CSV table of C-alpha atoms and ligand atoms in Angstrom, one decimal:
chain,number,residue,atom,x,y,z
W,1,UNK,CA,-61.6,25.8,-1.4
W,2,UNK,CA,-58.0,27.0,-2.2
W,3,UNK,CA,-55.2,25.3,-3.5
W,4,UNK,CA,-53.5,24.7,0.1
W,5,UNK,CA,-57.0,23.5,1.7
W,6,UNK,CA,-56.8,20.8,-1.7
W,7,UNK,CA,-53.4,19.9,-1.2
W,8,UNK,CA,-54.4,19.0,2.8
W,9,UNK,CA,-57.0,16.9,2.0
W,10,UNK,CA,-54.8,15.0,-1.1
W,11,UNK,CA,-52.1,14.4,1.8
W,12,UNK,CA,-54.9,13.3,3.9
W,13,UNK,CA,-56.1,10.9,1.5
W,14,UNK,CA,-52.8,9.5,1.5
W,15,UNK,CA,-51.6,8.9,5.0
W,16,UNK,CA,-55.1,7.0,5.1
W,17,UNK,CA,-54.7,4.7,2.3
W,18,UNK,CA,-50.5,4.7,1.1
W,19,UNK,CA,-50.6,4.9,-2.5
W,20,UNK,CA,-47.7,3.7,-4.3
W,21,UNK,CA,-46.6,6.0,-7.1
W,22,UNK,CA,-48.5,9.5,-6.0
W,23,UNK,CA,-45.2,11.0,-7.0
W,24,UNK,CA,-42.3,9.1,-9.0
W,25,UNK,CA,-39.3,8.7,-7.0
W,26,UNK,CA,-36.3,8.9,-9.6
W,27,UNK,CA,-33.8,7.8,-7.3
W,28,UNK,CA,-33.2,4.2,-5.4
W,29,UNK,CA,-33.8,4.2,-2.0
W,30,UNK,CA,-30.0,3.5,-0.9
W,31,UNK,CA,-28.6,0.6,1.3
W,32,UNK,CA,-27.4,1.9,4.7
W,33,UNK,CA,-26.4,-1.0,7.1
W,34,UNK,CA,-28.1,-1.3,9.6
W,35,UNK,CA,-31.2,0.3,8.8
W,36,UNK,CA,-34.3,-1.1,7.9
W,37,UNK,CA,-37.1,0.0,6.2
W,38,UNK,CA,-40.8,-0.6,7.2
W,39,UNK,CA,-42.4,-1.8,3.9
W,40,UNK,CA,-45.4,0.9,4.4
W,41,UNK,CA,-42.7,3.9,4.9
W,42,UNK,CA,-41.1,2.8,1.4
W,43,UNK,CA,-44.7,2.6,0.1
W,44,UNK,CA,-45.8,6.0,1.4
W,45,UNK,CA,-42.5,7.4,-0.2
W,46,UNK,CA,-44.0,10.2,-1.9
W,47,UNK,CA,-40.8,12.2,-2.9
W,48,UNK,CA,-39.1,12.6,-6.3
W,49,UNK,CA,-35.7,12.6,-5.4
W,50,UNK,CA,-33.1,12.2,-2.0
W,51,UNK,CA,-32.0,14.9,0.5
W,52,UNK,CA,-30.3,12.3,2.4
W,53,UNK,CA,-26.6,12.7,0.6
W,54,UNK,CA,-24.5,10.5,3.2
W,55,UNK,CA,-21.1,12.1,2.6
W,56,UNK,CA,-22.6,15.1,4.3
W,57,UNK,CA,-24.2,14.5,7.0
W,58,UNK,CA,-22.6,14.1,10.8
W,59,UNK,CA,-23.9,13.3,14.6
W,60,UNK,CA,-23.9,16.6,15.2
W,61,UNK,CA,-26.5,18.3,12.9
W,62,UNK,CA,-29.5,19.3,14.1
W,63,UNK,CA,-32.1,18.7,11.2
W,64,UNK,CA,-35.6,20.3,10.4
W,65,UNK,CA,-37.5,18.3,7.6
W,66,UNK,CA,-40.6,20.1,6.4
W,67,UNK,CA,-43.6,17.4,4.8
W,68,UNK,CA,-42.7,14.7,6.8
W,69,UNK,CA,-44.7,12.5,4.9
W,70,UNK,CA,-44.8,8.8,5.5
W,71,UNK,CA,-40.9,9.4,7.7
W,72,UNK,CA,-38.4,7.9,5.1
W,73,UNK,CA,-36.1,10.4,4.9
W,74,UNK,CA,-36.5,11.5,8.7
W,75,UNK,CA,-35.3,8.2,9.6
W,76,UNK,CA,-32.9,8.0,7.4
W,77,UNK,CA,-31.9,11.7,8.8
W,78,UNK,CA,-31.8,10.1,12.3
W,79,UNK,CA,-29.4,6.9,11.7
W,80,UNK,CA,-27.0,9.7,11.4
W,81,UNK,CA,-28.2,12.4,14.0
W,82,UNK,CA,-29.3,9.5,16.7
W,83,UNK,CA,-29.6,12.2,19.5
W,84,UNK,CA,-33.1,12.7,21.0
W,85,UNK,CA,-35.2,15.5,18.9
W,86,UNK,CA,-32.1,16.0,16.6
W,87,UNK,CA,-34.5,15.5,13.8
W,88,UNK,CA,-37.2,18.3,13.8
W,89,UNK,CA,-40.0,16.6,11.6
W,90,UNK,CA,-43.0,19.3,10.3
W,91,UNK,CA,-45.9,18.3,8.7
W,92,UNK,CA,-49.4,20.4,8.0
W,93,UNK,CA,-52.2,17.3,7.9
W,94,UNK,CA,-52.6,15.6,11.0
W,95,UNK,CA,-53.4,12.2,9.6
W,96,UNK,CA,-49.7,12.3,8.0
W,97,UNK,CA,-48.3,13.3,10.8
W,98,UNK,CA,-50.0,10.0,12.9
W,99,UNK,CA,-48.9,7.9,10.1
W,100,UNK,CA,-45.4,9.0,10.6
W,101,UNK,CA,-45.9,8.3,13.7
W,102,UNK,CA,-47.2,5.1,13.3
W,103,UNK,CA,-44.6,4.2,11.0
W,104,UNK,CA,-41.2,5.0,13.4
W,105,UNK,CA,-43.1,2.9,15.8
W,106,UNK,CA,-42.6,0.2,13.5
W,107,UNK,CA,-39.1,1.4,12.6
W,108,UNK,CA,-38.4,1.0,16.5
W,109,UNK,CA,-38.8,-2.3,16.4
W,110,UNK,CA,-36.6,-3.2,13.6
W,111,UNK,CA,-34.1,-0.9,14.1
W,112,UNK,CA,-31.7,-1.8,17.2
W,113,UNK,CA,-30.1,1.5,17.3
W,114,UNK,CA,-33.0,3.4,16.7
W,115,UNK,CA,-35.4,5.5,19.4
W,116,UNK,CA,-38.7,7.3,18.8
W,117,UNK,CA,-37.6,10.6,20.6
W,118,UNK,CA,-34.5,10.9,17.9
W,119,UNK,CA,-37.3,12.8,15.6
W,120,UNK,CA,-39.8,15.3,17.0
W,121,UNK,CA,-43.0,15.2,15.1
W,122,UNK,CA,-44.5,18.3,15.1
W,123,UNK,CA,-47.6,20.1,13.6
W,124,UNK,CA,-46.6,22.7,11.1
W,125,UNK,CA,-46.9,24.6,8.1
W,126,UNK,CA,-44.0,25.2,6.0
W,127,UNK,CA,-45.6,29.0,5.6
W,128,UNK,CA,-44.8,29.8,9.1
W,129,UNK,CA,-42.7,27.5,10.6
W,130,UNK,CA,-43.1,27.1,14.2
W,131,UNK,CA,-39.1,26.9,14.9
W,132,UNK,CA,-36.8,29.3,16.4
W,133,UNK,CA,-34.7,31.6,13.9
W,134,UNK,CA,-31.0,30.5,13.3
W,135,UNK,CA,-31.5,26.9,15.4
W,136,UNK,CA,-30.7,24.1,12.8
W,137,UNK,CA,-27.8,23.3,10.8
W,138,UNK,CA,-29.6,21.3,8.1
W,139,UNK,CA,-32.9,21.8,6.3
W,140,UNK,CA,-34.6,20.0,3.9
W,141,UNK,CA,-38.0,20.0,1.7
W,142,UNK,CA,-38.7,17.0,-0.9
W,143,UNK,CA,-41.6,17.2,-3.1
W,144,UNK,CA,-43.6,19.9,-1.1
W,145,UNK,CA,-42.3,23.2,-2.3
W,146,UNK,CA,-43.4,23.2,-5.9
W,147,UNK,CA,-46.7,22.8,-5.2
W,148,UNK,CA,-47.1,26.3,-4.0
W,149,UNK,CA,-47.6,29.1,-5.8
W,150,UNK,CA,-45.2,31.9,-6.1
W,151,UNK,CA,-45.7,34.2,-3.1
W,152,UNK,CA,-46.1,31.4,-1.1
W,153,UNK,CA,-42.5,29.8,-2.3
W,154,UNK,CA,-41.4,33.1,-1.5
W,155,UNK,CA,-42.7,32.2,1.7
W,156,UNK,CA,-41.4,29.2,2.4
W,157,UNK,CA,-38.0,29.9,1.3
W,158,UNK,CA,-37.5,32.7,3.8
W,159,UNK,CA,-38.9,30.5,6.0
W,160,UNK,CA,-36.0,27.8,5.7
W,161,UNK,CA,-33.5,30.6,5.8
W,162,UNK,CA,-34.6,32.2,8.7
W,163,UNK,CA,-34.3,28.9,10.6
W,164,UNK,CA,-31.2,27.9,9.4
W,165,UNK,CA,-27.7,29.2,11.5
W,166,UNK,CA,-25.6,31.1,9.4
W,167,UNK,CA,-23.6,28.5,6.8
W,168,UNK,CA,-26.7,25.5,7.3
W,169,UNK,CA,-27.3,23.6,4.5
W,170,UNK,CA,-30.8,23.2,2.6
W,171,UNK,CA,-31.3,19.9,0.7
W,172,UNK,CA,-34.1,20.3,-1.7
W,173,UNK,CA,-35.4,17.4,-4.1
W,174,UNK,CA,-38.4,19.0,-6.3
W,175,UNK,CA,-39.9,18.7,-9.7
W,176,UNK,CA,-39.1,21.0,-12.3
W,177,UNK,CA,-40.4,21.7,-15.8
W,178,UNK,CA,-39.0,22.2,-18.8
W,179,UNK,CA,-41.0,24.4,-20.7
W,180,UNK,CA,-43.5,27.0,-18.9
W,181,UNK,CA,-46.9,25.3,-18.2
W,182,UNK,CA,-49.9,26.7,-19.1
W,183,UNK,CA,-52.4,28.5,-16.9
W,184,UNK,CA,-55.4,26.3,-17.4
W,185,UNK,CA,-52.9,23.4,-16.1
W,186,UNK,CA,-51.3,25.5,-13.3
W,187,UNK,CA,-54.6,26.0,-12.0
W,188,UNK,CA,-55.7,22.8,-11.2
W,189,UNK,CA,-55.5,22.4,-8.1
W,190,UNK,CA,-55.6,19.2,-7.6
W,191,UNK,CA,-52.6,18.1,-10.3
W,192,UNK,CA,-50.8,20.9,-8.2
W,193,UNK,CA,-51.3,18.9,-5.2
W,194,UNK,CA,-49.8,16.0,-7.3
W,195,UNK,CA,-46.4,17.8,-7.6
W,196,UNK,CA,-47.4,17.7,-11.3
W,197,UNK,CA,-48.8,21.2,-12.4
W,198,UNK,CA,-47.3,23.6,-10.0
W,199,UNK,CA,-43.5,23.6,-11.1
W,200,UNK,CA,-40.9,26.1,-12.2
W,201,UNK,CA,-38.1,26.0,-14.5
W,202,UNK,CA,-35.0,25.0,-13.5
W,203,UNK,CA,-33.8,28.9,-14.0
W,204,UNK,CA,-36.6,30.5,-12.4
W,205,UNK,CA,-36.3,28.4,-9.6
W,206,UNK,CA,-32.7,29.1,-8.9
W,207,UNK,CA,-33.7,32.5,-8.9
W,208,UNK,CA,-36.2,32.2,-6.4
W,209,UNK,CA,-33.8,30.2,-3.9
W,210,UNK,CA,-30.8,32.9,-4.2
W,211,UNK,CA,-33.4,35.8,-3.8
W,212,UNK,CA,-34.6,34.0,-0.6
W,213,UNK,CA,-30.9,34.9,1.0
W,214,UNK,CA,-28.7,32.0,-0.2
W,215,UNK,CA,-24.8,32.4,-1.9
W,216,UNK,CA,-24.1,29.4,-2.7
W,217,UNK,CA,-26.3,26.5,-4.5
W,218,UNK,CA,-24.8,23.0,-5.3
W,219,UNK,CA,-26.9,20.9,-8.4
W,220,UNK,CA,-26.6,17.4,-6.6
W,221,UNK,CA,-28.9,15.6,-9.7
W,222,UNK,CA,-31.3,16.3,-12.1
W,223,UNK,CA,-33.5,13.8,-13.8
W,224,UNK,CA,-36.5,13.1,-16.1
W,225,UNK,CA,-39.6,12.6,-13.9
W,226,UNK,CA,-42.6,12.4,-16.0
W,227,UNK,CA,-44.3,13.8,-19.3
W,228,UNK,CA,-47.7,15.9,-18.9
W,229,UNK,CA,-48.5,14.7,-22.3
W,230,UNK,CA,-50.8,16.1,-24.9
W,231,UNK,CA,-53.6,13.9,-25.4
W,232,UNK,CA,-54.2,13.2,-21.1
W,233,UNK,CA,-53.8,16.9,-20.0
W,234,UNK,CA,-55.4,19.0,-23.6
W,235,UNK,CA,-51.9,20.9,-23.8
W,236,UNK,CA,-50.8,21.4,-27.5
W,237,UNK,CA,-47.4,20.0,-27.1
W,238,UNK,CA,-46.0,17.2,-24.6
W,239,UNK,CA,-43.6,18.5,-21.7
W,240,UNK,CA,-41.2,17.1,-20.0
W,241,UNK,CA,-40.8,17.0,-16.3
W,242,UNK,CA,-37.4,16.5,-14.6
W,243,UNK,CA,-36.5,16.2,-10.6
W,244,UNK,CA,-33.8,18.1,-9.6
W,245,UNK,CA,-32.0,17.5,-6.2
W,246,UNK,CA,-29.8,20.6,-4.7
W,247,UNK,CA,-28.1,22.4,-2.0
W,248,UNK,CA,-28.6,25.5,-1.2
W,249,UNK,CA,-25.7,27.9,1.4
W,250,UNK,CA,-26.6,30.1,3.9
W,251,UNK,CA,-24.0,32.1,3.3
W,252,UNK,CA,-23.7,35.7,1.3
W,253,UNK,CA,-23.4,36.2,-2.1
W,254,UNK,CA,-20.3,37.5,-3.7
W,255,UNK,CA,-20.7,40.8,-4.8
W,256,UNK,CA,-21.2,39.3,-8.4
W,257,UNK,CA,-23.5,37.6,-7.4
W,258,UNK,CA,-24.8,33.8,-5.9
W,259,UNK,CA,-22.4,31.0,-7.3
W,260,UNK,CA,-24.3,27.8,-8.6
W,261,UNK,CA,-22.3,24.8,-9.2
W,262,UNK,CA,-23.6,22.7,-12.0
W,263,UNK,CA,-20.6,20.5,-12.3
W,264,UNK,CA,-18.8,22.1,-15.2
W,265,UNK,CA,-15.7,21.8,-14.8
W,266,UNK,CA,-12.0,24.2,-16.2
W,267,UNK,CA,-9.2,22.3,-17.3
W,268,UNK,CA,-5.8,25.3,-18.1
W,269,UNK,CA,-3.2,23.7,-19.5
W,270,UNK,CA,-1.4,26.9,-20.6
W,271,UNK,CA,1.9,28.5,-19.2
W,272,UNK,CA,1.3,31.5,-17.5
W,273,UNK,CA,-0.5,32.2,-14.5
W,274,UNK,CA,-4.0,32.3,-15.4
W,275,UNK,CA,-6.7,33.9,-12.7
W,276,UNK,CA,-10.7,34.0,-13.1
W,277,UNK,CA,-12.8,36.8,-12.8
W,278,UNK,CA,-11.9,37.1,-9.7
W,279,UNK,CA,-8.3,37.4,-9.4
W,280,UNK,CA,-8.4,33.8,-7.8
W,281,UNK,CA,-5.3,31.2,-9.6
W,282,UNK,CA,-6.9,28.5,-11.5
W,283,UNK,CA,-4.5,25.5,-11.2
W,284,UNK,CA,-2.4,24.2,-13.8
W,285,UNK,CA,-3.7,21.1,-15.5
W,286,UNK,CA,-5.8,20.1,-12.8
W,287,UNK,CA,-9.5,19.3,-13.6
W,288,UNK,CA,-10.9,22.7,-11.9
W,289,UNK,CA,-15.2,22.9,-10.5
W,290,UNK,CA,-16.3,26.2,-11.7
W,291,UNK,CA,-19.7,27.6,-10.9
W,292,UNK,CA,-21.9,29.1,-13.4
W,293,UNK,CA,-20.5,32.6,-13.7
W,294,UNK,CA,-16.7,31.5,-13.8
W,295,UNK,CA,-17.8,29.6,-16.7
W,296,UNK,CA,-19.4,31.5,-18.9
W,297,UNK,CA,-16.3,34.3,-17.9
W,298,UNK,CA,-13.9,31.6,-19.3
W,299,UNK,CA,-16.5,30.6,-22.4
W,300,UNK,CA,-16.4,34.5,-23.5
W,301,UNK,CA,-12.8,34.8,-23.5
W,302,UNK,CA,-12.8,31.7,-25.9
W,303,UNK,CA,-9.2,30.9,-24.8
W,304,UNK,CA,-7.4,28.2,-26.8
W,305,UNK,CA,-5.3,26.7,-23.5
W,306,UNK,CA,-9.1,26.3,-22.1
W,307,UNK,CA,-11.7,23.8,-21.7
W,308,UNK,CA,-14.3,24.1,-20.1
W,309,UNK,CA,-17.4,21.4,-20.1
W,310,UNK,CA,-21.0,21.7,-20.0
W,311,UNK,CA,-23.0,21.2,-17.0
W,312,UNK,CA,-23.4,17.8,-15.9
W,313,UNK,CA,-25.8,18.9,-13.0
W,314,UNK,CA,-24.2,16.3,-10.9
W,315,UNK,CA,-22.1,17.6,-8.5
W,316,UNK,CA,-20.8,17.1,-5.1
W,317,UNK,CA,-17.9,18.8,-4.1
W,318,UNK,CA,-18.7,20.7,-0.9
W,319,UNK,CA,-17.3,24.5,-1.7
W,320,UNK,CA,-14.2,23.0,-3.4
W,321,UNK,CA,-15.2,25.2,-6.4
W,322,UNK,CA,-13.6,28.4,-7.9
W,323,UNK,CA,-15.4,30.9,-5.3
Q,1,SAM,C1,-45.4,15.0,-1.7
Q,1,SAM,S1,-45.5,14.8,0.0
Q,1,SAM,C2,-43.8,14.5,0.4
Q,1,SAM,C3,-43.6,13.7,1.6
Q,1,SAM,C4,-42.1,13.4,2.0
Q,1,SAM,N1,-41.3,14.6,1.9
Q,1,SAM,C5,-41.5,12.4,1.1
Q,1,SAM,O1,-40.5,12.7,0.4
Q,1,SAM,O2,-42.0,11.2,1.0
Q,1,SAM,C6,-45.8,16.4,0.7
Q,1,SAM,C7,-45.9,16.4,2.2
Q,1,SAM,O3,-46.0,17.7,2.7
Q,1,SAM,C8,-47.1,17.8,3.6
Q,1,SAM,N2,-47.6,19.2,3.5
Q,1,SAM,C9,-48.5,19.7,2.6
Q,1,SAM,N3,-48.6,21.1,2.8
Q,1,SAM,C10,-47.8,21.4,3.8
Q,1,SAM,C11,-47.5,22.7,4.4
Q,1,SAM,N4,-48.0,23.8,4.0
Q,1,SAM,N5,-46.6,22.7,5.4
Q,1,SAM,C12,-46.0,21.5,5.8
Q,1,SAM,N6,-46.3,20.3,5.3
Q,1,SAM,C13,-47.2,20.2,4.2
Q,1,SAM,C14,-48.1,16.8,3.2
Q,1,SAM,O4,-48.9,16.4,4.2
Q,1,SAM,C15,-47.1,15.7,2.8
Q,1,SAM,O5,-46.7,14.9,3.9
């Protein structure tokens, strides 16, 4: 058996019999009026973060979520989209897929404004996604992606960016580690399943997501999630797991390169015109978003009308950065 056909039948085992905790949600499930909740759905929430950021969303997205899991966020996808098979929901095991099913049922009934037919449940792996290229505006993945291994992240990334029309967004929520883990860990499959064991860095996934094609990547959180620790997994030192939540552009690179905004932020308060890297005008006393690159320009050139902050990893700003 493979690590995919052992992640199926973890899934499996959990559509059957919810179980609260599989993976630590780091974020509160947020109030939207209105919308209600089926108890099992918030019990059978087994992501580790959000891609539901309200500012962003409007009626008119059309949506693919890929691991639809108990439903949680594909609900919470449809109070916005409420337009029949707005929300495209993809899951691999069947049981899950009833479940969901099961679950929006209940949803239906204590949700006035809400209809069955908003979110199309469909049987699907996230290898080879059975939707059309360049049909959705929105994407999103929570807790599926770093369970696979590295060719088949390189997969599933080119997946989401195939299906996604030119400027979509894709929302990702994920665990990430902070120190590499080692290969006797990575290869259990079953903690991989877990979301625990699988995992990259936050750098080497970033790379991952600008070689699959996107320009533009937005840090929207990042979070401790758990600790693999010595004694429980035979490791020689305890690491630290965080959850990071992000958006990633389909849009092109600049010719330098993919911009990642990490919420560092330029303050000038010289009194010439000062320009970036670029040639672009930073504005004059006016706290300024930079992404990565701009920042580290401005950190080299150690300028004494400069500041610029570290990354807070907390940042929304839709492309109202530097680039
Ligand atoms: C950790 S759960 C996350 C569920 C949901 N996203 C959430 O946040 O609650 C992973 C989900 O991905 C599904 N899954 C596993 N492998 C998959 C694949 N190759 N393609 C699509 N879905 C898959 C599982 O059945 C499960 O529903």
């Amino acid at each position: 058996m493979g690590y995919l056909d052992t992640t199926n039948e973890l899934y499996k085992e959990a559509a059957l019999i919810p179980q609260d905790g599989l993976c630590c949600v780091t974020s509160k499930s947020r109030f939207l009026p209105g919308l209600t909740i089926p108890a099992v759905m918030q019990e059978m929430n087994y992501g580790c973060g959000t891609t539901v950021h309200f500012g962003d969303l409007s009626h008119e997205e059309t949506i693919l979520y890929v691991g639809v899991g108990g439903g949680l966020e594909a609900l919470q996808f449809a109070y916005f989209t409420r337009r029949p098979k707005s929300v495209i929901a993809v899951d691999k095991v069947p049981e899950m897929l009833d479940k969901a099913r099961q679950n929006l049922e209940l949803a239906t009934k204590m949700n006035a404004w809400f209809r069955p037919d908003f979110i199309y449940l469909i049987n699907g792996d996230a290898l080879s996604l059975p939707v059309e290229t360049e049909s959705v505006t929105v994407a999103a993945q929570n807790c599926l992606f770093n369970i696979f291994e590295q060719d088949d992240l390189t997969k599933a990334l080119a997946e989401m960016h195939r299906v996604l029309k030119p400027g979509g967004r894709f929302y990702i929520s994920d665990p990430i580690t902070t120190k590499p883990i080692p290969e006797q860990l990575r290869k259990d499959e079953r903690l991989r399943a877990m979301c625990l064991s699988g995992v990259s860095t936050y750098q080497e996934y970033l790379n991952k997501i600008v070689s699959a094609g996107f320009g533009t990547i937005e840090i929207q959180a990042r979070r401790p999630f758990r600790v693999l620790d010595k004694d429980r997994y035979g490791l020689s030192e305890n690491i630290l797991l965080e959850s990071i939540d992000l958006v990633a552009y389909k849009n092109p690179a600049l010719a330098s390169g993919a911009r990642i905004f990490a919420g560092e932020t330029l303050i000038y308060f010289g009194k010439e015109r000062l320009r970036d890297e670029d040639g672009r005008i930073i504005p004059r006393d006016i706290p300024h978003p930079v992404c990565q690159k701009t920042a580290d320009y401005f950190r080299k050139l150690n300028r004494c009308d400069v500041v610029v902050t570290a990354p807070t990893y907390h940042y929304n700003g839709i492309n109202n950065g530097c680039c």
